[in-house]
CSV table of C-alpha atoms in Angstrom, one decimal:
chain,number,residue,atom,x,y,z
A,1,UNK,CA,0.0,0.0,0.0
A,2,UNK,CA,1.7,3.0,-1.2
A,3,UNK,CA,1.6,5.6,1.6
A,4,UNK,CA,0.1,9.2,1.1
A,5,UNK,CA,2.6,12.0,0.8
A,6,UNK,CA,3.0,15.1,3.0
A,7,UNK,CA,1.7,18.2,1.4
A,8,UNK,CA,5.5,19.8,1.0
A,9,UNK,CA,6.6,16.7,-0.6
A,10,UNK,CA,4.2,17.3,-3.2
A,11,UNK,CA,5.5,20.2,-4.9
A,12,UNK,CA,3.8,23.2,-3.0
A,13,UNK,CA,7.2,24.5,-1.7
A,14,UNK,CA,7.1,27.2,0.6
A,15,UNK,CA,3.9,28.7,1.9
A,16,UNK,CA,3.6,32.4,0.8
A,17,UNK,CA,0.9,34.3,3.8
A,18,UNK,CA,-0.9,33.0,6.8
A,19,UNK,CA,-4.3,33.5,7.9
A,20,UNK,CA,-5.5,33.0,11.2
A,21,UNK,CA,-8.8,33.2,12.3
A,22,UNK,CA,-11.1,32.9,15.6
A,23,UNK,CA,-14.5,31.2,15.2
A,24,UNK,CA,-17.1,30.4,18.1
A,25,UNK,CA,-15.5,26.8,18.3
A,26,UNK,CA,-12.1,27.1,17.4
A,27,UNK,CA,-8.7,29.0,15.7
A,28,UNK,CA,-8.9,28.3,12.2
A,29,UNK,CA,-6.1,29.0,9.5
A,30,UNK,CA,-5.5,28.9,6.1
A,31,UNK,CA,-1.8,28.9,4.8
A,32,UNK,CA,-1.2,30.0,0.9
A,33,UNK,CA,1.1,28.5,-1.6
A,34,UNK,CA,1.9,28.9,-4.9
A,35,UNK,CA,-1.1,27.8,-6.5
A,36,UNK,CA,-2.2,25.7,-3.4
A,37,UNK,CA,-4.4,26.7,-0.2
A,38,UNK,CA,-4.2,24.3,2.8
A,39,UNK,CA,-6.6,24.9,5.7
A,40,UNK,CA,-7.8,23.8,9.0
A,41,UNK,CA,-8.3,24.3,12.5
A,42,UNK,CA,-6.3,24.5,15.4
A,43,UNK,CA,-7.1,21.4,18.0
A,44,UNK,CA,-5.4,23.8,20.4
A,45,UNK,CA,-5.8,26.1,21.9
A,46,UNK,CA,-9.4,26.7,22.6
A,47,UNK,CA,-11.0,29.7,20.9
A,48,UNK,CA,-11.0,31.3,24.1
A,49,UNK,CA,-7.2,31.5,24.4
A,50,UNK,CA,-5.3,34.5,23.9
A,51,UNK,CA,-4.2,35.4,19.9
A,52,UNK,CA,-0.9,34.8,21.1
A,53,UNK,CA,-1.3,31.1,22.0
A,54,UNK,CA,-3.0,31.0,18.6
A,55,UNK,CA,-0.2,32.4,16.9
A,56,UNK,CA,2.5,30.2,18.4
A,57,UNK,CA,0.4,27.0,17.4
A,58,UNK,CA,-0.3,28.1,13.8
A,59,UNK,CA,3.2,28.5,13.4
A,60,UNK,CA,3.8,25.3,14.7
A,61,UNK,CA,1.5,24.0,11.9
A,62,UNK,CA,2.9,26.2,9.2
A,63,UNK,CA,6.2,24.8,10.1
A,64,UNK,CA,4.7,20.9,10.1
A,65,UNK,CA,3.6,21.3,6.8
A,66,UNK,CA,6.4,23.1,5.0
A,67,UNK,CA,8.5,20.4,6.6
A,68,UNK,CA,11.3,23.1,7.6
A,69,UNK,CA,11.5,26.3,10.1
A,70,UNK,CA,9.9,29.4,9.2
A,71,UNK,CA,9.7,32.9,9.9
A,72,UNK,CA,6.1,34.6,10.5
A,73,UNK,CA,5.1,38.2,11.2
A,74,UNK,CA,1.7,38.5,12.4
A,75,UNK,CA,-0.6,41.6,11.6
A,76,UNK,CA,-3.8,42.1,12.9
A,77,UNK,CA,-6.5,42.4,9.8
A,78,UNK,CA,-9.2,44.7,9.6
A,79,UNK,CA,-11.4,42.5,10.8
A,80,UNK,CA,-12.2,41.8,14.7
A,81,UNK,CA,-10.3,38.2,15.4
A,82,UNK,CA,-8.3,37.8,12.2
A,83,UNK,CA,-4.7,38.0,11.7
A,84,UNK,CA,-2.5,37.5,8.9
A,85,UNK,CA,1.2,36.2,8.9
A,86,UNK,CA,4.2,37.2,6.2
A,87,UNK,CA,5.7,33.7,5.9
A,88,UNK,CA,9.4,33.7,5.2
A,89,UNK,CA,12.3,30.6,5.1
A,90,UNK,CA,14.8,30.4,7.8
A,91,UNK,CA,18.2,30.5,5.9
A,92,UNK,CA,19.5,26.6,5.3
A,93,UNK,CA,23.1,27.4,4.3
A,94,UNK,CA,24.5,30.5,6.8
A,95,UNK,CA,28.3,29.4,5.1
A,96,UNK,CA,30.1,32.2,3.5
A,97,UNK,CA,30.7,32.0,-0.2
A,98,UNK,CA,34.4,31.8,-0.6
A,99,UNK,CA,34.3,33.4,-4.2
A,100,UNK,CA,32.8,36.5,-2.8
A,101,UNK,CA,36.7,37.3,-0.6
């Protein structure tokens, strides 16, 4: 049986913007690719919890599914209860390029 791949193994490569959002019964989220949305809800924390508890698990999440660290800056939206997050790459290589002396 031929085991079903993780959505950053399937060619979405690195999620562009975040949205986070609080409903009556939970934090939901929606996390944008090139040419590819994934979304879902937050099994913690509660909807009652703080924006920043929120924030911190989303980024867990966005992190899960792009299958490498990221960088988020969270805005608050227009809208009561929404945020969105600037999703950015954690540098993989930090050596110097020798040709650049």
């Amino acid at each position: 049986m031929k085991r079903r791949r993780k959505h950053w193994r399937d060619g979405f490569g690195t999620p562009k913007s975040f949205v986070l959002y609080r409903t009556s019964d939970a934090w939901r989220y929606a996390m944008y690719f090139s040419g590819a949305i994934v979304n879902g809800y937050l099994a913690q924390p509660s909807s009652g919890n703080e924006p920043g508890k929120a924030q911190t698990a989303a980024h867990g999440k966005a992190e899960e599914l792009a299958g490498r660290p990221l960088t988020i800056s969270w805005e608050a939206s227009g809208e009561p209860g929404w945020w969105t997050g600037t999703i950015t790459t954690e540098p993989t290589d930090l050596t110097l390029n020798s040709a650049a002396g």
